[in-house]
Amino acid sequence: MKRLFYLAENIDSVQSISDDLHAHDVSDWRFHIVSRDEAGLYTHRLHTASVLDRTDLARYLERGAIIGAVIGVVAILVLAFITGMQWPMAAWIALFLFATAAGAWAGGFGGIGAENYRIRRFHSDIEAGKYLLMIDVPQKHLADMKRLMMLNHPEARLQGVDSSFNQPFGTTGQPRSM
């Protein structure tokens, strides 16, 4: 699954794109709109980006869980060496799960306050009143979707293509330009 990033200048254009996508059987779950004007999106009944699309919550949870799991394994190895593996297996598993969950929990605090790494580069455009559309498209329909947008909505500028899946330790947030 690929994610196409488009910038549009006004809400009428976004409304037209939304109607066109619906007419081509693209559900609300497959496109997301980020805007400074949340009320305008609500008034026009447009699908806004979720908290997972706006913040780095999911990515930080993943990072925290991975780091917590590593810390859990290290703690288990140290404790196993010190105690000679005298604890029951359930205690070792519980320690590992606790460390993993604690890492995810701590990571979530950082992620909820951080802007999503994929939309960070559009921050100034969004603050300037533009609308960021993120359209998730299966790889086999990518060319068709780009053609549809170019023919029907030339006012929306393609900003790049990226994966629609989180990369826990990816840092660039720079979709490939097209």
CSV table of N, CA and C in Angstrom, one decimal:
chain,number,residue,atom,x,y,z
A,1,MET,N,0.9,-1.2,0.0
A,1,MET,CA,0.0,0.0,0.0
A,1,MET,C,0.9,1.2,0.0
A,2,LYS,N,0.6,2.2,-0.9
A,2,LYS,CA,1.3,3.4,-1.0
A,2,LYS,C,0.5,4.6,-0.6
A,3,ARG,N,1.1,5.6,-0.1
A,3,ARG,CA,0.4,6.8,0.3
A,3,ARG,C,0.8,8.0,-0.6
A,4,LEU,N,-0.1,8.6,-1.3
A,4,LEU,CA,0.1,9.8,-2.1
A,4,LEU,C,-0.2,11.0,-1.3
A,5,PHE,N,0.7,12.0,-1.4
A,5,PHE,CA,0.5,13.2,-0.6
A,5,PHE,C,0.2,14.4,-1.6
A,6,TYR,N,-0.9,15.1,-1.4
A,6,TYR,CA,-1.3,16.2,-2.3
A,6,TYR,C,-1.5,17.4,-1.4
A,7,LEU,N,-1.2,18.6,-1.9
A,7,LEU,CA,-1.5,19.8,-1.3
A,7,LEU,C,-2.6,20.5,-2.1
A,8,ALA,N,-3.6,21.0,-1.5
A,8,ALA,CA,-4.7,21.8,-2.2
A,8,ALA,C,-4.8,23.1,-1.5
A,9,GLU,N,-5.2,24.1,-2.3
A,9,GLU,CA,-5.2,25.5,-1.8
A,9,GLU,C,-6.5,25.8,-1.0
A,10,ASN,N,-7.6,25.2,-1.4
A,10,ASN,CA,-8.9,25.6,-0.8
A,10,ASN,C,-9.8,24.4,-0.5
A,11,ILE,N,-10.8,24.7,0.3
A,11,ILE,CA,-11.7,23.6,0.8
A,11,ILE,C,-12.6,23.2,-0.4
A,12,ASP,N,-13.0,24.1,-1.3
A,12,ASP,CA,-13.8,23.6,-2.4
A,12,ASP,C,-13.1,22.6,-3.3
A,13,SER,N,-11.8,22.8,-3.5
A,13,SER,CA,-11.0,21.8,-4.2
A,13,SER,C,-11.0,20.5,-3.5
A,14,VAL,N,-10.8,20.5,-2.2
A,14,VAL,CA,-10.8,19.3,-1.3
A,14,VAL,C,-12.1,18.6,-1.4
A,15,GLN,N,-13.2,19.4,-1.4
A,15,GLN,CA,-14.6,18.8,-1.5
A,15,GLN,C,-14.7,18.1,-2.8
A,16,SER,N,-14.3,18.7,-3.9
A,16,SER,CA,-14.4,18.1,-5.2
A,16,SER,C,-13.6,16.8,-5.3
A,17,ILE,N,-12.4,16.9,-4.7
A,17,ILE,CA,-11.5,15.7,-4.7
A,17,ILE,C,-12.2,14.5,-3.9
A,18,SER,N,-12.7,14.9,-2.8
A,18,SER,CA,-13.4,13.9,-1.9
A,18,SER,C,-14.6,13.3,-2.7
A,19,ASP,N,-15.4,14.1,-3.3
A,19,ASP,CA,-16.5,13.6,-4.1
A,19,ASP,C,-16.1,12.6,-5.2
A,20,ASP,N,-15.0,13.1,-5.9
A,20,ASP,CA,-14.5,12.3,-7.0
A,20,ASP,C,-13.9,10.9,-6.5
A,21,LEU,N,-13.2,11.0,-5.4
A,21,LEU,CA,-12.7,9.7,-4.8
A,21,LEU,C,-13.8,8.8,-4.4
A,22,HIS,N,-14.8,9.3,-3.8
A,22,HIS,CA,-16.0,8.5,-3.4
A,22,HIS,C,-16.6,7.9,-4.7
A,23,ALA,N,-16.7,8.7,-5.7
A,23,ALA,CA,-17.3,8.2,-7.0
A,23,ALA,C,-16.5,7.0,-7.6
A,24,HIS,N,-15.2,7.0,-7.3
A,24,HIS,CA,-14.3,5.9,-7.7
A,24,HIS,C,-14.0,4.9,-6.7
A,25,ASP,N,-15.0,4.7,-5.7
A,25,ASP,CA,-15.0,3.7,-4.7
A,25,ASP,C,-13.8,3.8,-3.7
A,26,VAL,N,-13.3,4.9,-3.5
A,26,VAL,CA,-12.3,5.1,-2.5
A,26,VAL,C,-13.0,5.5,-1.2
A,27,SER,N,-12.9,4.7,-0.2
A,27,SER,CA,-13.6,5.0,1.1
A,27,SER,C,-12.9,6.0,1.9
A,28,ASP,N,-13.6,6.6,2.9
A,28,ASP,CA,-13.0,7.6,3.8
A,28,ASP,C,-11.8,7.0,4.5
A,29,TRP,N,-11.8,5.7,4.7
A,29,TRP,CA,-10.7,5.1,5.4
A,29,TRP,C,-9.4,5.1,4.6
A,30,ARG,N,-9.5,5.4,3.4
A,30,ARG,CA,-8.3,5.4,2.5
A,30,ARG,C,-7.8,6.7,2.1
A,31,PHE,N,-8.5,7.8,2.6
A,31,PHE,CA,-7.9,9.1,2.4
A,31,PHE,C,-8.2,10.0,3.6
A,32,HIS,N,-7.2,10.8,3.9
A,32,HIS,CA,-7.2,11.6,5.1
A,32,HIS,C,-6.8,13.0,4.8
A,33,ILE,N,-7.4,14.0,5.5
A,33,ILE,CA,-7.1,15.4,5.2
A,33,ILE,C,-6.6,16.0,6.5
A,34,VAL,N,-5.5,16.7,6.4
A,34,VAL,CA,-5.0,17.5,7.5
A,34,VAL,C,-5.1,19.0,7.1
A,35,SER,N,-5.7,19.7,8.1
A,35,SER,CA,-5.9,21.1,7.8
A,35,SER,C,-5.9,21.9,9.2
A,36,ARG,N,-5.6,23.1,9.1
A,36,ARG,CA,-5.6,24.0,10.3
A,36,ARG,C,-7.1,24.3,10.6
A,37,ASP,N,-8.0,24.2,9.6
A,37,ASP,CA,-9.4,24.5,9.7
A,37,ASP,C,-10.2,23.2,9.9
A,38,GLU,N,-10.1,22.7,11.1
A,38,GLU,CA,-10.9,21.4,11.4
A,38,GLU,C,-12.4,21.7,11.3
A,39,ALA,N,-12.8,22.9,11.7
A,39,ALA,CA,-14.2,23.2,11.7
A,39,ALA,C,-14.8,23.2,10.3
A,40,GLY,N,-14.0,23.7,9.4
A,40,GLY,CA,-14.4,23.7,7.9
A,40,GLY,C,-14.5,22.3,7.4
A,41,LEU,N,-13.6,21.4,7.8
A,41,LEU,CA,-13.6,20.0,7.3
A,41,LEU,C,-14.9,19.4,7.9
A,42,TYR,N,-15.2,19.7,9.1
A,42,TYR,CA,-16.4,19.1,9.7
A,42,TYR,C,-17.6,19.6,9.1
A,43,THR,N,-17.7,20.9,8.8
A,43,THR,CA,-18.8,21.5,8.1
A,43,THR,C,-19.1,20.9,6.8
A,44,HIS,N,-18.0,20.6,6.0
A,44,HIS,CA,-18.1,20.1,4.7
A,44,HIS,C,-18.2,18.5,4.7
A,45,ARG,N,-18.2,18.0,5.9
A,45,ARG,CA,-18.3,16.5,6.1
A,45,ARG,C,-17.2,15.8,5.4
A,46,LEU,N,-16.0,16.3,5.6
A,46,LEU,CA,-14.8,15.7,5.0
A,46,LEU,C,-14.1,14.9,6.0
A,47,HIS,N,-13.5,13.8,5.6
A,47,HIS,CA,-12.8,12.9,6.5
A,47,HIS,C,-11.4,13.5,7.0
A,48,THR,N,-11.4,13.9,8.2
A,48,THR,CA,-10.1,14.4,8.8
A,48,THR,C,-9.2,13.3,9.1
A,49,ALA,N,-7.9,13.7,9.2
A,49,ALA,CA,-6.9,12.7,9.6
A,49,ALA,C,-7.1,12.4,11.1
A,50,SER,N,-6.9,11.1,11.4
A,50,SER,CA,-7.0,10.7,12.8
A,50,SER,C,-5.8,11.1,13.6
A,51,VAL,N,-5.9,10.9,14.9
A,51,VAL,CA,-4.8,11.2,15.8
A,51,VAL,C,-3.6,10.4,15.4
A,52,LEU,N,-3.7,9.2,14.9
A,52,LEU,CA,-2.6,8.4,14.5
A,52,LEU,C,-1.9,9.0,13.2
A,53,ASP,N,-2.7,9.7,12.4
A,53,ASP,CA,-2.1,10.3,11.2
A,53,ASP,C,-1.5,11.6,11.5
A,54,ARG,N,-2.0,12.3,12.5
A,54,ARG,CA,-1.5,13.6,12.9
A,54,ARG,C,-0.3,13.6,13.8
A,55,THR,N,-0.2,12.6,14.7
A,55,THR,CA,0.8,12.5,15.7
A,55,THR,C,1.7,11.3,15.4
A,56,ASP,N,2.8,11.3,16.2
A,56,ASP,CA,3.7,10.1,16.0
A,56,ASP,C,3.4,9.1,17.1
A,57,LEU,N,2.2,9.0,17.6
A,57,LEU,CA,1.8,8.1,18.7
A,57,LEU,C,2.2,6.6,18.3
A,58,ALA,N,1.7,6.2,17.2
A,58,ALA,CA,2.0,4.8,16.8
A,58,ALA,C,3.4,4.5,16.7
A,59,ARG,N,4.2,5.4,16.0
A,59,ARG,CA,5.6,5.1,15.8
A,59,ARG,C,6.4,5.1,17.2
A,60,TYR,N,6.0,6.0,18.1
A,60,TYR,CA,6.7,6.1,19.4
A,60,TYR,C,6.3,4.9,20.2
A,61,LEU,N,5.0,4.4,20.1
A,61,LEU,CA,4.6,3.2,20.8
A,61,LEU,C,5.4,2.0,20.4
A,62,GLU,N,5.6,1.9,19.1
A,62,GLU,CA,6.4,0.8,18.5
A,62,GLU,C,7.9,0.9,19.0
A,63,ARG,N,8.4,2.1,18.9
A,63,ARG,CA,9.8,2.3,19.4
A,63,ARG,C,9.9,1.9,20.9
A,64,GLY,N,9.0,2.5,21.7
A,64,GLY,CA,9.0,2.2,23.1
A,64,GLY,C,8.9,0.7,23.4
A,65,ALA,N,8.0,0.0,22.7
A,65,ALA,CA,7.9,-1.4,22.9
A,65,ALA,C,9.2,-2.2,22.5
A,66,ILE,N,9.8,-1.8,21.4
A,66,ILE,CA,11.0,-2.5,21.0
A,66,ILE,C,12.1,-2.2,22.0
A,67,ILE,N,12.3,-1.0,22.4
A,67,ILE,CA,13.3,-0.6,23.4
A,67,ILE,C,13.0,-1.3,24.8
A,68,GLY,N,11.7,-1.3,25.1
A,68,GLY,CA,11.3,-2.0,26.4
A,68,GLY,C,11.6,-3.5,26.3
A,69,ALA,N,11.4,-4.1,25.2
A,69,ALA,CA,11.6,-5.6,25.0
A,69,ALA,C,13.1,-5.8,25.1
A,70,VAL,N,14.0,-5.0,24.5
A,70,VAL,CA,15.4,-5.1,24.6
A,70,VAL,C,15.9,-5.0,26.1
A,71,ILE,N,15.3,-4.0,26.8
A,71,ILE,CA,15.7,-3.8,28.2
A,71,ILE,C,15.2,-5.0,29.0
A,72,GLY,N,14.0,-5.5,28.7
A,72,GLY,CA,13.5,-6.7,29.4
A,72,GLY,C,14.4,-7.9,29.2
A,73,VAL,N,14.9,-8.1,28.0
A,73,VAL,CA,15.8,-9.3,27.7
A,73,VAL,C,17.1,-9.1,28.5
A,74,VAL,N,17.6,-7.9,28.5
A,74,VAL,CA,18.9,-7.6,29.2
A,74,VAL,C,18.6,-7.8,30.7
A,75,ALA,N,17.5,-7.3,31.3
A,75,ALA,CA,17.2,-7.5,32.7
A,75,ALA,C,17.1,-9.0,33.0
A,76,ILE,N,16.4,-9.8,32.1
A,76,ILE,CA,16.2,-11.2,32.4
A,76,ILE,C,17.6,-11.9,32.4
A,77,LEU,N,18.4,-11.6,31.4
A,77,LEU,CA,19.8,-12.2,31.4
A,77,LEU,C,20.6,-11.9,32.6
A,78,VAL,N,20.6,-10.6,33.1
A,78,VAL,CA,21.3,-10.3,34.3
A,78,VAL,C,20.7,-11.0,35.5
A,79,LEU,N,19.4,-11.0,35.6
A,79,LEU,CA,18.8,-11.6,36.8
A,79,LEU,C,19.0,-13.1,36.7
A,80,ALA,N,18.9,-13.7,35.6
A,80,ALA,CA,19.2,-15.1,35.4
A,80,ALA,C,20.6,-15.5,35.8
A,81,PHE,N,21.5,-14.7,35.5
A,81,PHE,CA,22.9,-14.9,35.9
A,81,PHE,C,23.1,-14.8,37.4
A,82,ILE,N,22.4,-13.8,38.0
A,82,ILE,CA,22.6,-13.6,39.4
A,82,ILE,C,21.8,-14.6,40.2
A,83,THR,N,20.6,-15.0,39.8
A,83,THR,CA,19.8,-15.9,40.6
A,83,THR,C,20.0,-17.4,40.2
A,84,GLY,N,20.6,-17.6,39.1
A,84,GLY,CA,20.8,-19.0,38.6
A,84,GLY,C,19.5,-19.6,38.1
A,85,MET,N,18.7,-18.8,37.5
A,85,MET,CA,17.4,-19.2,36.9
A,85,MET,C,16.5,-19.9,37.9
A,86,GLN,N,16.4,-19.4,39.1
A,86,GLN,CA,15.6,-20.0,40.1
A,86,GLN,C,14.2,-19.5,40.1
A,87,TRP,N,13.9,-18.6,39.3
A,87,TRP,CA,12.5,-18.1,39.3
A,87,TRP,C,11.7,-19.0,38.4
A,88,PRO,N,10.3,-19.1,38.6
A,88,PRO,CA,9.5,-19.9,37.7
A,88,PRO,C,9.4,-19.2,36.3
A,89,MET,N,9.2,-19.9,35.3
A,89,MET,CA,9.1,-19.4,33.9
A,89,MET,C,8.1,-18.3,33.8
A,90,ALA,N,7.0,-18.4,34.5
A,90,ALA,CA,5.9,-17.3,34.5
A,90,ALA,C,6.5,-16.0,34.9
A,91,ALA,N,7.4,-16.0,35.9
A,91,ALA,CA,8.0,-14.7,36.4
A,91,ALA,C,8.8,-14.1,35.3
A,92,TRP,N,9.6,-14.9,34.6
A,92,TRP,CA,10.5,-14.4,33.6
A,92,TRP,C,9.6,-13.8,32.4
A,93,ILE,N,8.6,-14.5,32.1
A,93,ILE,CA,7.7,-14.0,31.0
A,93,ILE,C,7.0,-12.7,31.5
A,94,ALA,N,6.5,-12.7,32.7
A,94,ALA,CA,5.9,-11.5,33.2
A,94,ALA,C,6.9,-10.3,33.2
A,95,LEU,N,8.1,-10.5,33.6
A,95,LEU,CA,9.1,-9.4,33.6
A,95,LEU,C,9.3,-8.9,32.2
A,96,PHE,N,9.4,-9.8,31.2
A,96,PHE,CA,9.6,-9.4,29.8
A,96,PHE,C,8.4,-8.6,29.3
A,97,LEU,N,7.2,-9.1,29.6
A,97,LEU,CA,6.0,-8.4,29.2
A,97,LEU,C,5.8,-7.0,29.9
A,98,PHE,N,6.2,-6.9,31.1
A,98,PHE,CA,6.1,-5.7,31.9
A,98,PHE,C,7.1,-4.7,31.2
A,99,ALA,N,8.3,-5.1,31.0
A,99,ALA,CA,9.3,-4.2,30.4
A,99,ALA,C,8.8,-3.7,29.0
A,100,THR,N,8.3,-4.6,28.2
A,100,THR,CA,7.8,-4.2,26.9
A,100,THR,C,6.6,-3.2,27.0
A,101,ALA,N,5.7,-3.5,27.9
A,101,ALA,CA,4.5,-2.6,28.0
A,101,ALA,C,4.9,-1.3,28.6
A,102,ALA,N,5.8,-1.3,29.5
A,102,ALA,CA,6.3,0.0,30.1
A,102,ALA,C,7.0,0.8,29.1
A,103,GLY,N,7.8,0.2,28.2
A,103,GLY,CA,8.4,0.9,27.1
A,103,GLY,C,7.4,1.5,26.2
A,104,ALA,N,6.4,0.8,25.8
A,104,ALA,CA,5.4,1.3,24.9
A,104,ALA,C,4.6,2.4,25.6
A,105,TRP,N,4.3,2.3,26.8
A,105,TRP,CA,3.6,3.3,27.6
A,105,TRP,C,4.4,4.6,27.6
A,106,ALA,N,5.7,4.5,28.0
A,106,ALA,CA,6.6,5.7,28.0
A,106,ALA,C,6.7,6.3,26.6
A,107,GLY,N,6.8,5.5,25.6
A,107,GLY,CA,7.0,6.0,24.2
A,107,GLY,C,5.7,6.7,23.8
A,108,GLY,N,4.6,6.3,24.2
A,108,GLY,CA,3.3,6.9,23.9
A,108,GLY,C,3.2,8.4,24.3
A,109,PHE,N,3.9,8.7,25.5
A,109,PHE,CA,3.9,10.0,26.0
A,109,PHE,C,4.6,11.0,25.0
A,110,GLY,N,5.7,10.5,24.5
A,110,GLY,CA,6.5,11.3,23.5
A,110,GLY,C,5.7,11.4,22.2
A,111,GLY,N,5.1,10.3,21.8
A,111,GLY,CA,4.4,10.3,20.5
A,111,GLY,C,3.2,11.2,20.4
A,112,ILE,N,2.4,11.3,21.5
A,112,ILE,CA,1.2,12.0,21.4
A,112,ILE,C,1.4,13.5,21.2
A,113,GLY,N,2.6,14.0,21.6
A,113,GLY,CA,2.9,15.4,21.5
A,113,GLY,C,3.7,15.7,20.3
A,114,ALA,N,4.1,14.7,19.5
A,114,ALA,CA,5.0,15.0,18.4
A,114,ALA,C,4.2,14.9,17.1
A,115,GLU,N,4.5,15.8,16.2
A,115,GLU,CA,3.8,15.8,14.9
A,115,GLU,C,4.3,14.5,14.1
A,116,ASN,N,3.4,13.9,13.3
A,116,ASN,CA,3.8,12.7,12.6
A,116,ASN,C,4.9,13.0,11.6
A,117,TYR,N,5.9,12.1,11.6
A,117,TYR,CA,7.1,12.3,10.9
A,117,TYR,C,6.9,12.4,9.4
A,118,ARG,N,5.8,11.9,8.9
A,118,ARG,CA,5.5,12.0,7.4
A,118,ARG,C,4.8,13.3,7.0
A,119,ILE,N,4.2,14.0,8.0
A,119,ILE,CA,3.5,15.2,7.6
A,119,ILE,C,4.3,16.4,8.2
A,120,ARG,N,5.4,16.2,8.9
A,120,ARG,CA,6.1,17.3,9.5
A,120,ARG,C,6.6,18.3,8.4
A,121,ARG,N,7.0,17.8,7.3
A,121,ARG,CA,7.5,18.7,6.2
A,121,ARG,C,6.5,19.6,5.6
A,122,PHE,N,5.2,19.3,5.9
A,122,PHE,CA,4.1,20.1,5.4
A,122,PHE,C,3.6,21.1,6.4
A,123,HIS,N,4.2,21.1,7.6
A,123,HIS,CA,3.7,21.9,8.7
A,123,HIS,C,3.5,23.4,8.3
A,124,SER,N,4.4,24.0,7.6
A,124,SER,CA,4.3,25.4,7.2
A,124,SER,C,3.1,25.6,6.2
A,125,ASP,N,3.0,24.7,5.3
A,125,ASP,CA,1.9,24.7,4.3
A,125,ASP,C,0.5,24.6,5.0
A,126,ILE,N,0.4,23.7,6.0
A,126,ILE,CA,-0.8,23.5,6.7
A,126,ILE,C,-1.1,24.8,7.5
A,127,GLU,N,-0.1,25.3,8.2
A,127,GLU,CA,-0.3,26.5,9.0
A,127,GLU,C,-0.7,27.7,8.1
A,128,ALA,N,-0.3,27.7,6.8
A,128,ALA,CA,-0.6,28.8,5.9
A,128,ALA,C,-2.0,28.6,5.3
A,129,GLY,N,-2.7,27.6,5.7
A,129,GLY,CA,-4.1,27.4,5.3
A,129,GLY,C,-4.3,26.4,4.2
A,130,LYS,N,-3.3,25.7,3.8
A,130,LYS,CA,-3.4,24.7,2.7
A,130,LYS,C,-3.9,23.4,3.3
A,131,TYR,N,-4.4,22.5,2.5
A,131,TYR,CA,-5.0,21.2,2.9
A,131,TYR,C,-4.1,20.1,2.4
A,132,LEU,N,-3.7,19.2,3.3
A,132,LEU,CA,-2.9,18.1,2.9
A,132,LEU,C,-3.8,16.9,2.8
A,133,LEU,N,-3.8,16.3,1.6
A,133,LEU,CA,-4.6,15.1,1.4
A,133,LEU,C,-3.6,13.9,1.3
A,134,MET,N,-3.9,12.9,2.1
A,134,MET,CA,-3.1,11.6,2.0
A,134,MET,C,-4.1,10.5,1.5
A,135,ILE,N,-3.7,10.0,0.4
A,135,ILE,CA,-4.6,8.9,-0.2
A,135,ILE,C,-3.8,7.6,-0.2
A,136,ASP,N,-4.3,6.6,0.4
A,136,ASP,CA,-3.7,5.3,0.5
A,136,ASP,C,-4.2,4.5,-0.7
A,137,VAL,N,-3.3,4.0,-1.5
A,137,VAL,CA,-3.6,3.3,-2.8
A,137,VAL,C,-2.8,2.0,-2.9
A,138,PRO,N,-3.5,0.9,-3.2
A,138,PRO,CA,-2.7,-0.4,-3.5
A,138,PRO,C,-1.7,-0.1,-4.6
A,139,GLN,N,-0.6,-0.7,-4.6
A,139,GLN,CA,0.5,-0.5,-5.6
A,139,GLN,C,0.0,-0.7,-7.0
A,140,LYS,N,-0.9,-1.7,-7.2
A,140,LYS,CA,-1.4,-1.9,-8.6
A,140,LYS,C,-2.3,-0.8,-9.1
A,141,HIS,N,-2.8,0.1,-8.2
A,141,HIS,CA,-3.7,1.1,-8.7
A,141,HIS,C,-3.0,2.5,-8.6
A,142,LEU,N,-1.7,2.5,-8.3
A,142,LEU,CA,-1.0,3.8,-8.1
A,142,LEU,C,-1.0,4.7,-9.3
A,143,ALA,N,-0.7,4.1,-10.5
A,143,ALA,CA,-0.6,4.9,-11.7
A,143,ALA,C,-2.0,5.4,-12.1
A,144,ASP,N,-3.1,4.6,-11.9
A,144,ASP,CA,-4.4,5.0,-12.2
A,144,ASP,C,-4.9,6.2,-11.3
A,145,MET,N,-4.5,6.1,-10.0
A,145,MET,CA,-4.9,7.2,-9.1
A,145,MET,C,-4.2,8.5,-9.4
A,146,LYS,N,-2.9,8.4,-9.7
A,146,LYS,CA,-2.1,9.6,-10.1
A,146,LYS,C,-2.7,10.2,-11.4
A,147,ARG,N,-3.1,9.4,-12.3
A,147,ARG,CA,-3.7,9.9,-13.6
A,147,ARG,C,-5.0,10.5,-13.3
A,148,LEU,N,-5.9,9.9,-12.5
A,148,LEU,CA,-7.2,10.5,-12.1
A,148,LEU,C,-7.0,11.9,-11.5
A,149,MET,N,-6.1,12.0,-10.5
A,149,MET,CA,-5.9,13.2,-9.9
A,149,MET,C,-5.3,14.3,-10.8
A,150,MET,N,-4.4,13.9,-11.7
A,150,MET,CA,-3.8,14.8,-12.6
A,150,MET,C,-4.9,15.4,-13.6
A,151,LEU,N,-5.7,14.5,-14.1
A,151,LEU,CA,-6.7,14.9,-15.1
A,151,LEU,C,-7.9,15.7,-14.5
A,152,ASN,N,-8.4,15.2,-13.3
A,152,ASN,CA,-9.6,15.8,-12.7
A,152,ASN,C,-9.3,16.9,-11.7
A,153,HIS,N,-8.0,16.9,-11.2
A,153,HIS,CA,-7.7,17.9,-10.1
A,153,HIS,C,-6.3,18.4,-10.2
A,154,PRO,N,-6.0,19.1,-11.3
A,154,PRO,CA,-4.6,19.6,-11.5
A,154,PRO,C,-4.3,20.7,-10.5
A,155,GLU,N,-5.3,21.2,-9.8
A,155,GLU,CA,-5.0,22.2,-8.8
A,155,GLU,C,-4.3,21.6,-7.6
A,156,ALA,N,-4.5,20.4,-7.3
A,156,ALA,CA,-3.9,19.7,-6.2
A,156,ALA,C,-2.5,19.2,-6.7
A,157,ARG,N,-1.5,19.6,-6.0
A,157,ARG,CA,-0.1,19.3,-6.4
A,157,ARG,C,0.4,18.0,-5.7
A,158,LEU,N,0.8,17.0,-6.5
A,158,LEU,CA,1.4,15.8,-5.9
A,158,LEU,C,2.8,16.2,-5.2
A,159,GLN,N,2.9,15.9,-4.0
A,159,GLN,CA,4.1,16.2,-3.2
A,159,GLN,C,5.0,15.0,-3.0
A,160,GLY,N,4.5,13.8,-3.2
A,160,GLY,CA,5.4,12.6,-3.1
A,160,GLY,C,4.6,11.4,-2.8
A,161,VAL,N,5.3,10.3,-2.8
A,161,VAL,CA,4.7,8.9,-2.6
A,161,VAL,C,5.5,8.3,-1.5
A,162,ASP,N,4.9,7.6,-0.5
A,162,ASP,CA,5.6,6.9,0.6
A,162,ASP,C,4.8,5.7,0.9
A,163,SER,N,5.3,4.9,1.8
A,163,SER,CA,4.6,3.7,2.3
A,163,SER,C,3.5,4.2,3.2
A,164,SER,N,2.4,3.5,3.3
A,164,SER,CA,1.3,3.9,4.3
A,164,SER,C,1.5,3.2,5.6
A,165,PHE,N,2.6,2.5,5.8
A,165,PHE,CA,2.9,1.8,7.0
A,165,PHE,C,4.0,2.6,7.8
A,166,ASN,N,3.9,2.6,9.1
A,166,ASN,CA,4.9,3.3,10.0
A,166,ASN,C,6.2,2.6,9.9
A,167,GLN,N,7.2,3.4,10.0
A,167,GLN,CA,8.6,2.8,10.2
A,167,GLN,C,9.1,3.3,11.5
A,168,PRO,N,9.2,2.4,12.5
A,168,PRO,CA,9.5,2.9,13.9
A,168,PRO,C,10.7,3.7,14.0
A,169,PHE,N,11.8,3.4,13.3
A,169,PHE,CA,13.0,4.1,13.4
A,169,PHE,C,13.4,4.9,12.2
A,170,GLY,N,12.4,5.1,11.3
A,170,GLY,CA,12.7,5.9,10.1
A,170,GLY,C,12.7,7.4,10.6
A,171,THR,N,13.5,8.2,10.0
A,171,THR,CA,13.6,9.6,10.5
A,171,THR,C,13.4,10.6,9.4
A,172,THR,N,13.4,10.2,8.2
A,172,THR,CA,13.4,11.2,7.1
A,172,THR,C,12.0,11.8,6.9
A,173,GLY,N,11.0,11.0,6.9
A,173,GLY,CA,9.7,11.5,6.6
A,173,GLY,C,9.6,12.2,5.3
A,174,GLN,N,10.5,11.9,4.4
A,174,GLN,CA,10.5,12.6,3.1
A,174,GLN,C,10.0,11.6,2.0
A,175,PRO,N,8.7,11.8,1.6
A,175,PRO,CA,8.2,10.9,0.5
A,175,PRO,C,9.0,11.1,-0.7
A,176,ARG,N,9.1,10.1,-1.5
A,176,ARG,CA,9.7,10.2,-2.8
A,176,ARG,C,8.9,11.2,-3.7
A,177,SER,N,9.6,12.1,-4.3
A,177,SER,CA,9.0,13.1,-5.2
A,177,SER,C,8.6,12.4,-6.5
A,178,MET,N,7.5,12.8,-7.0
A,178,MET,CA,7.0,12.3,-8.3
A,178,MET,C,6.8,13.4,-9.3
